[in-house]
Coordinates of C-alpha atoms and ligand atoms in Angstrom, one line a residue:
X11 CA -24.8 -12.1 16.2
X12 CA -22.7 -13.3 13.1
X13 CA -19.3 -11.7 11.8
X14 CA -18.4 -11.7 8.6
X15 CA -14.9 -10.7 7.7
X16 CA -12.9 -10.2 4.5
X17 CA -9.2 -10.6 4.8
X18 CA -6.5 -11.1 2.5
X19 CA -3.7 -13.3 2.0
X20 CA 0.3 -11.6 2.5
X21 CA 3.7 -12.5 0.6
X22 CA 7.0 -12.2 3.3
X23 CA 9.4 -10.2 2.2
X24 CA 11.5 -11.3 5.1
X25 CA 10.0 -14.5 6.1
X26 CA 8.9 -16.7 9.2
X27 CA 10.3 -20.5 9.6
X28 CA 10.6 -21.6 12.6
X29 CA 8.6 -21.8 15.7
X30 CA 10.1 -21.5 19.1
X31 CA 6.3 -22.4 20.9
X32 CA 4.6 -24.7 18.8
X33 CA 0.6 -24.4 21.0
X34 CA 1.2 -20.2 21.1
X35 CA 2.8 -20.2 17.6
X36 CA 6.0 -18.1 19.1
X37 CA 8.7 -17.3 15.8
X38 CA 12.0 -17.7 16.1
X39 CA 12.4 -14.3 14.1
X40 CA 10.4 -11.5 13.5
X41 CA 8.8 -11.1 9.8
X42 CA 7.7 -8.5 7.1
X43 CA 4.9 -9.3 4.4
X44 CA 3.2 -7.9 2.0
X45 CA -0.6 -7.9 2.1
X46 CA -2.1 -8.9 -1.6
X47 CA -5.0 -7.5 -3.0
X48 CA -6.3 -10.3 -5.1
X49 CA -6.3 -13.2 -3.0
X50 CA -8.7 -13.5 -0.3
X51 CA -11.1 -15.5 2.1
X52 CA -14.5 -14.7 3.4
X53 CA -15.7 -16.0 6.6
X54 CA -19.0 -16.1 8.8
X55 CA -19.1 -17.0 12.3
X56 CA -22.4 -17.7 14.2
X57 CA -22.2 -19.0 18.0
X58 CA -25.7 -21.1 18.1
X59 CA -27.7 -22.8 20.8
X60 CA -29.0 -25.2 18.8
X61 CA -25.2 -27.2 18.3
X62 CA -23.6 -29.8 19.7
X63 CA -20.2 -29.2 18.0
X64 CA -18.6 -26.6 16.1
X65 CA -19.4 -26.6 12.3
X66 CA -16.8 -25.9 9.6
X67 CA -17.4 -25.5 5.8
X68 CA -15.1 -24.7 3.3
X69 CA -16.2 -23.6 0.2
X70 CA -19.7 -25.6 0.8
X71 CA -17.6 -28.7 2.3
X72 CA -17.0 -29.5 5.4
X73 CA -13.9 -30.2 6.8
X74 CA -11.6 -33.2 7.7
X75 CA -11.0 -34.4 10.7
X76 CA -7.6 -33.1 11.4
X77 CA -8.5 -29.7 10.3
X78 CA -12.0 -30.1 12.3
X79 CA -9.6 -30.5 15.6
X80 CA -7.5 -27.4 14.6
X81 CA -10.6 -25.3 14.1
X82 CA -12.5 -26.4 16.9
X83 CA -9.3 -25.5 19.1
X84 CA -9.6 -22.0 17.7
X85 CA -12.8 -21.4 18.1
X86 CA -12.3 -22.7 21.8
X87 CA -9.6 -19.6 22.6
X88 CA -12.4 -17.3 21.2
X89 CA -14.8 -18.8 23.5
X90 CA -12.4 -18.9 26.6
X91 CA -11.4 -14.8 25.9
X92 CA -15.1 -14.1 25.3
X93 CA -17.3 -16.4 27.8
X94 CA -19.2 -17.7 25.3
X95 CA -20.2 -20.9 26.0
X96 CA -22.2 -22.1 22.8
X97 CA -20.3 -24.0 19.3
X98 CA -20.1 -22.2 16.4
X99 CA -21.6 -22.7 12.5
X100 CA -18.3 -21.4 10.7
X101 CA -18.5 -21.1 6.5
X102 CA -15.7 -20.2 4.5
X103 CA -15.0 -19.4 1.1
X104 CA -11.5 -19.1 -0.3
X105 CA -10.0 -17.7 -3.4
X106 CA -7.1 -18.4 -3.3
X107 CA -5.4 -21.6 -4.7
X108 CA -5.3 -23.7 -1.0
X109 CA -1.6 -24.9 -0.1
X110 CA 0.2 -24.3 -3.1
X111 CA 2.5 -21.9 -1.4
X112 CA -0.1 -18.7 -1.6
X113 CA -0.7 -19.1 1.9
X114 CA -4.4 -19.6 2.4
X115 CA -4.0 -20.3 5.8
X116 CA -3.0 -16.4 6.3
X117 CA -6.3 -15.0 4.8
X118 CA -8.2 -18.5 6.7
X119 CA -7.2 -17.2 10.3
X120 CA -7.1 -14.0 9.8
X121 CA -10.9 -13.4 8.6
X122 CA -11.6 -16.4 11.3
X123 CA -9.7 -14.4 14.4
X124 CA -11.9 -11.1 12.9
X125 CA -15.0 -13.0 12.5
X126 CA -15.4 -15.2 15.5
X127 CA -14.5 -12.4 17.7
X128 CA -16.9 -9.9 16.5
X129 CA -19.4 -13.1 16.8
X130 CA -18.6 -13.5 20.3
X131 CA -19.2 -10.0 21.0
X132 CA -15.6 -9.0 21.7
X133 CA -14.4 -5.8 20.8
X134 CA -10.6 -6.6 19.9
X135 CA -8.1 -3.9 18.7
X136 CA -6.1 -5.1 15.3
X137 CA -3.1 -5.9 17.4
X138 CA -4.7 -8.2 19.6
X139 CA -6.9 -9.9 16.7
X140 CA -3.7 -10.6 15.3
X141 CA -3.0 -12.5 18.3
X142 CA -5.6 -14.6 18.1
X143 CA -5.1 -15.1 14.3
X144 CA -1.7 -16.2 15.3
X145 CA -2.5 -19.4 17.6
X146 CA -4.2 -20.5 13.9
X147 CA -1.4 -20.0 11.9
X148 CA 1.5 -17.8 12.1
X149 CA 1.6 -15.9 8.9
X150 CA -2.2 -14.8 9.8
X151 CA -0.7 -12.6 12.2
X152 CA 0.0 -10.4 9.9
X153 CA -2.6 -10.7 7.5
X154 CA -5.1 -8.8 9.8
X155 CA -3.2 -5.7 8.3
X156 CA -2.7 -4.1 4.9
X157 CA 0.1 -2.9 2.8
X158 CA 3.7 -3.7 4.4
X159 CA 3.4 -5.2 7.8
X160 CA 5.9 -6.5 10.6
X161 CA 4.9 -9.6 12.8
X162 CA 7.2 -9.0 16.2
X163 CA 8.3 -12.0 17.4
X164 CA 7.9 -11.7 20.9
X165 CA 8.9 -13.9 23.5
X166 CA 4.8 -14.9 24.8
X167 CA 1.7 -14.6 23.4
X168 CA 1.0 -11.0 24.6
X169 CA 4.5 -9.8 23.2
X170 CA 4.1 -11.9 19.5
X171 CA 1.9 -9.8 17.3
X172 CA 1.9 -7.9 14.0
X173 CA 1.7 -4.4 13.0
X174 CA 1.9 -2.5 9.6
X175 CA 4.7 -0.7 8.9
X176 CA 2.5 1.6 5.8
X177 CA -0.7 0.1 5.1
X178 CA -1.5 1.8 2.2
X179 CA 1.5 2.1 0.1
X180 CA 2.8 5.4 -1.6
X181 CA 5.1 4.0 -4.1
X182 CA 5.0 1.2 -6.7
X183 CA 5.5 -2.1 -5.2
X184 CA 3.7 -4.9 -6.8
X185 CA 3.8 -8.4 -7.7
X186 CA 3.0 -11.7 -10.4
X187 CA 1.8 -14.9 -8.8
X188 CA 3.3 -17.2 -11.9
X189 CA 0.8 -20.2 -10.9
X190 CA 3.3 -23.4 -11.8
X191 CA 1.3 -26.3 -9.8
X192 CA -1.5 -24.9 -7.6
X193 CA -2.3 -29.0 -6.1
X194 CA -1.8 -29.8 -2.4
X195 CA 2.0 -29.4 -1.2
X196 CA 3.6 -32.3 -0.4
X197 CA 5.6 -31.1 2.9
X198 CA 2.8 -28.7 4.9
X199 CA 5.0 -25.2 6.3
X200 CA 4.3 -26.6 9.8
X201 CA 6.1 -29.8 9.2
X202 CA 8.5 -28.3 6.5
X203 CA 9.6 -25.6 9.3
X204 CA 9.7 -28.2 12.4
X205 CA 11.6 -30.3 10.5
X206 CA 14.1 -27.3 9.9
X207 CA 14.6 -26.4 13.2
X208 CA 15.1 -29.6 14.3
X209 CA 17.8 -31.1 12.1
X210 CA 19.0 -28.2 10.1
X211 CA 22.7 -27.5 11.4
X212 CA 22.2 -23.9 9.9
X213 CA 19.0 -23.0 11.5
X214 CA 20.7 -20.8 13.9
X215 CA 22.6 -18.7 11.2
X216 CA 19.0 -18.2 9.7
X217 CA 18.2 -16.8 13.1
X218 CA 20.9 -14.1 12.4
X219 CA 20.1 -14.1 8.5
X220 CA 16.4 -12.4 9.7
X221 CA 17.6 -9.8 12.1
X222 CA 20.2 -8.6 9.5
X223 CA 17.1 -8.7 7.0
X224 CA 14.5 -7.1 8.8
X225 CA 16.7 -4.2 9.2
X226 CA 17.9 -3.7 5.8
X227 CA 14.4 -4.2 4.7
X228 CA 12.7 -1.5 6.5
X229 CA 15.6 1.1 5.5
X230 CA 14.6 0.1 2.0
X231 CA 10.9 0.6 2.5
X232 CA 11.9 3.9 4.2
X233 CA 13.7 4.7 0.7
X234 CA 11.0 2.9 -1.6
X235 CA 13.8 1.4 -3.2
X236 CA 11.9 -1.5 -4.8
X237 CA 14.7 -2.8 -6.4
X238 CA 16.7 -2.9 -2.8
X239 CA 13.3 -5.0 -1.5
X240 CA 13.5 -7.2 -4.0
X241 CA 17.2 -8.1 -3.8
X242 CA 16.7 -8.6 0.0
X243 CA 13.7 -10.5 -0.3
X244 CA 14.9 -13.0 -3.3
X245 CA 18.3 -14.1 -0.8
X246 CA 16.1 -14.3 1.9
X247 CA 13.8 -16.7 0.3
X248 CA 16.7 -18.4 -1.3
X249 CA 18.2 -18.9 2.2
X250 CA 15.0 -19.6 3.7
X251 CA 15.3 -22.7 0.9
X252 CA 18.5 -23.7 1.2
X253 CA 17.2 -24.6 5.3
X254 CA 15.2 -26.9 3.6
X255 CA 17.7 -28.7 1.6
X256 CA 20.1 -28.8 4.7
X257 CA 17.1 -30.7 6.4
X258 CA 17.2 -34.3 7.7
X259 CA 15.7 -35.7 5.4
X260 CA 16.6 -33.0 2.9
X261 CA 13.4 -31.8 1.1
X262 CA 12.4 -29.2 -1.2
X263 CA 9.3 -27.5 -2.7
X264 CA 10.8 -26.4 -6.0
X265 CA 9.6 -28.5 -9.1
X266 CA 12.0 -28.3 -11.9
X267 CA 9.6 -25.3 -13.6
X268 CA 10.4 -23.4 -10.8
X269 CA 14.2 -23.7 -11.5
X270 CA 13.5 -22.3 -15.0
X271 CA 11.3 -19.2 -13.8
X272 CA 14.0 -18.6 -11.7
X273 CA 16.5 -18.5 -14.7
X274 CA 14.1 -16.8 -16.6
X275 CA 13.5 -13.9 -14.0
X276 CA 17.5 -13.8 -14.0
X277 CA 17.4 -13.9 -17.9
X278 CA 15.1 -10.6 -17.6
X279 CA 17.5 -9.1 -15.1
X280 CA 20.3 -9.0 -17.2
X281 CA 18.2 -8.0 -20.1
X282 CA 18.0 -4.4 -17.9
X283 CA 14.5 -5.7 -16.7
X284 CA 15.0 -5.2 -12.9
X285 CA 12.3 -7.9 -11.6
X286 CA 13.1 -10.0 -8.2
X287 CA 11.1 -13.5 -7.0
X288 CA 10.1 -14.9 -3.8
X289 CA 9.3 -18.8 -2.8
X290 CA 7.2 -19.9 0.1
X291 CA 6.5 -23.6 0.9
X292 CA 5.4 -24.4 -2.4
X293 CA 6.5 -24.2 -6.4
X294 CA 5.2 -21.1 -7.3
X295 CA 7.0 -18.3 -8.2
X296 CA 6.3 -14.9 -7.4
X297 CA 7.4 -11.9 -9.1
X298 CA 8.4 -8.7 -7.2
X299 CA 8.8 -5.4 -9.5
X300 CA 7.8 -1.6 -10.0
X301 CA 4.9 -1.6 -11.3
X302 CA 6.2 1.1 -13.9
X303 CA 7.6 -2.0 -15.4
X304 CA 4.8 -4.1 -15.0
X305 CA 3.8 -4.3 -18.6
X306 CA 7.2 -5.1 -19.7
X307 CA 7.7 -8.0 -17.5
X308 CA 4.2 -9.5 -18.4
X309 CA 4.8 -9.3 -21.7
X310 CA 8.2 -11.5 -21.2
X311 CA 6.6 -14.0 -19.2
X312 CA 3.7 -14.8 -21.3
X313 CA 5.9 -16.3 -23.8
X314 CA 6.5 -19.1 -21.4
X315 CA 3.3 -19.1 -19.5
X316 CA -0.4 -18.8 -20.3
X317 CA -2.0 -16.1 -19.7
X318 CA -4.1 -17.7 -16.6
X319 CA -0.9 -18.8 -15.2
X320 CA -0.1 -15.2 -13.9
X321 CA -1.9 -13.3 -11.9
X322 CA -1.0 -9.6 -11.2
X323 CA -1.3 -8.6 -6.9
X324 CA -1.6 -5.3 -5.8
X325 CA -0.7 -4.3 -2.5
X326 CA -4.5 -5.0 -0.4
X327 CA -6.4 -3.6 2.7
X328 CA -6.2 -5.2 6.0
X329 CA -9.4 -7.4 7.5
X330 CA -13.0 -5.5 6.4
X331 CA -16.1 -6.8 8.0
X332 CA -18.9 -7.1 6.2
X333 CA -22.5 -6.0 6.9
X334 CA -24.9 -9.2 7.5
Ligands
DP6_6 C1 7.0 -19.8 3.9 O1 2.0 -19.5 8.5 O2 1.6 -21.4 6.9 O3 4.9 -18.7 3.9 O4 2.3 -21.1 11.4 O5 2.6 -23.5 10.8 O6 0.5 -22.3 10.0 P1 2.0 -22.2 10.4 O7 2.8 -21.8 9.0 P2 2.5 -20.8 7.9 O8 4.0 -20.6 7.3 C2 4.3 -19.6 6.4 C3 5.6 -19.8 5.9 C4 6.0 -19.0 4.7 C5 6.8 -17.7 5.2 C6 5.9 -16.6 5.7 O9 4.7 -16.4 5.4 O10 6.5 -15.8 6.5

């Protein structure tokens, strides 16, 4: 049998740094993303008896070593939950911009989790295929969902998993991927965040940071007070960076153009513009707005950036399988 799955990449609002089980992919904190509509990955699982190894390819390549022993790890917790005992032809095709901070990995594990377990013949619920997609990578957990979506921490694997909090959204909450540098990033999340908890001496008022977060943020979804999410979202990112920079060795992922789209988006603000950004573990910016304003805050940012540079992201759907 082959699974195909669609799934999309997500944008945290509040966001994960920090594992506490590095194998299981335990957080420190629980999380809350938004699932985007326009970036995505589509994946195809086949379990084969004619292979002697698993066999990745991304976007017709196939894949390095390191990410070969990753993926062949996966594919090895599918096999142990399902009993299937044969290696897998795996193909992948992205679109999204890998590691620049637009979290391919998400959408990766995600459609991967969804694919190989409909392969394999298991019949999963969401919650549990987003425990699967979690042991890829952490902010898959949530991308098996759509619209807003909380990942639970948890304290083991059975307890860590993800669950939307309104999949389909009934107010105007969008966002503007401003593409600054979409090459590899220098400092991967997993060794940007290990580092953190290790050296940081702040990493446990981050801990505290989240839980205040998480809480504020679901009273302002409750209220779809976009301007409230934003606000939240844009300190917690910023605090989420300033980890970074307390690091030992200090590092950062902002380029000096994002330091000037984050002027700029201030420069709107107090224009009466109300527009917010969030930063993951790479340059690019993103924009969080009302989409009522939409056209307004496009129009102010392509006089810095061309048009191809931004790319407007609905809210999206959770993981879709595809007929084969
Ligand atoms: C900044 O999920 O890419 O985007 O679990 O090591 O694969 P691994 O990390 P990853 O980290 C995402 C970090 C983030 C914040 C977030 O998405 O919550």
């Amino acid at each position: 049998m082959i699974g195909k799955v669609k799934a999309h990449t997500n944008i945290a609002l509040v966001k994960y740094w920090g594992k506490k089980d590095s194998g299981l992919i335990i957080p420190y904190t629980d999380s809350l993303s938004l699932t985007l509509d326009e970036f995505y990955t589509t994946t195809a699982v086949e379990f084969s008896d004619d292979l002697e190894h698993d066999e990745f390819k991304i976007d017709g390549n196939p894949v390095n070593e390191k990410n070969f022993v990753k993926l062949t790890n996966f594919m090895s917790h599918i096999r142990d939950l399902s009993g299937v005992t044969q290696y897998a032809s795996v193909s992948s095709k992205n679109h999204v911009p890998i590691s620049a901070g637009l979290a391919s990995s998400a959408s990766a594990f995600a459609a991967l989790a969804a694919a190989g377990a409909k392969a394999a013949g298991l019949d999963l619920t969401r919650q549990e295929l987003s425990r699967v997609a979690r042991r890829g990578s952490g902010s898959a957990t949530r991308s098996i969902f759509g619209g807003l979506v909380e990942w639970h921490r948890g304290y083991d694997d059975v307890s860590s998993f993800a669950e939307p909090i309104q999949e389909k959204l009934d107010f105007g909450l969008e966002m503007i991927a401003i593409l600054l540098d979409t090459n590899i990033k220098k400092v991967s999340s997993r060794s940007g965040m290990q580092s953190v908890v290790a050296t940081s001496p702040y990493y446990a008022s981050w801990i505290d940071v989240v839980q205040n977060d998480m809480g504020l943020m679901k009273e302002a979804i409750k209220n779809k007070d976009i301007n409230r999410i934003g606000k939240i979202a844009e300190l917690n990112a910023m605090r989420m960076h300033a980890l970074n920079m307390s690091a030992e060795p200090s590092f950062t992922y902002f380029n000096s153009e994002t330091l000037k789209t984050i002027e700029l988006i201030h420069d709107l603000r107090n224009q009466g513009i109300n527009c917010y950004y969030t930063l993951d573990a790479g340059p690019n910016v993103k924009v969080i707005y009302d989409r009522k304003n939409r056209d307004r805050i496009l129009k102010a940012l392509q006089i810095e950036f061309k048009r191809d540079q931004l790319v407007v992201a609905h809210p999206g759907p959770g993981i879709e399988y595809i007929d084969c």
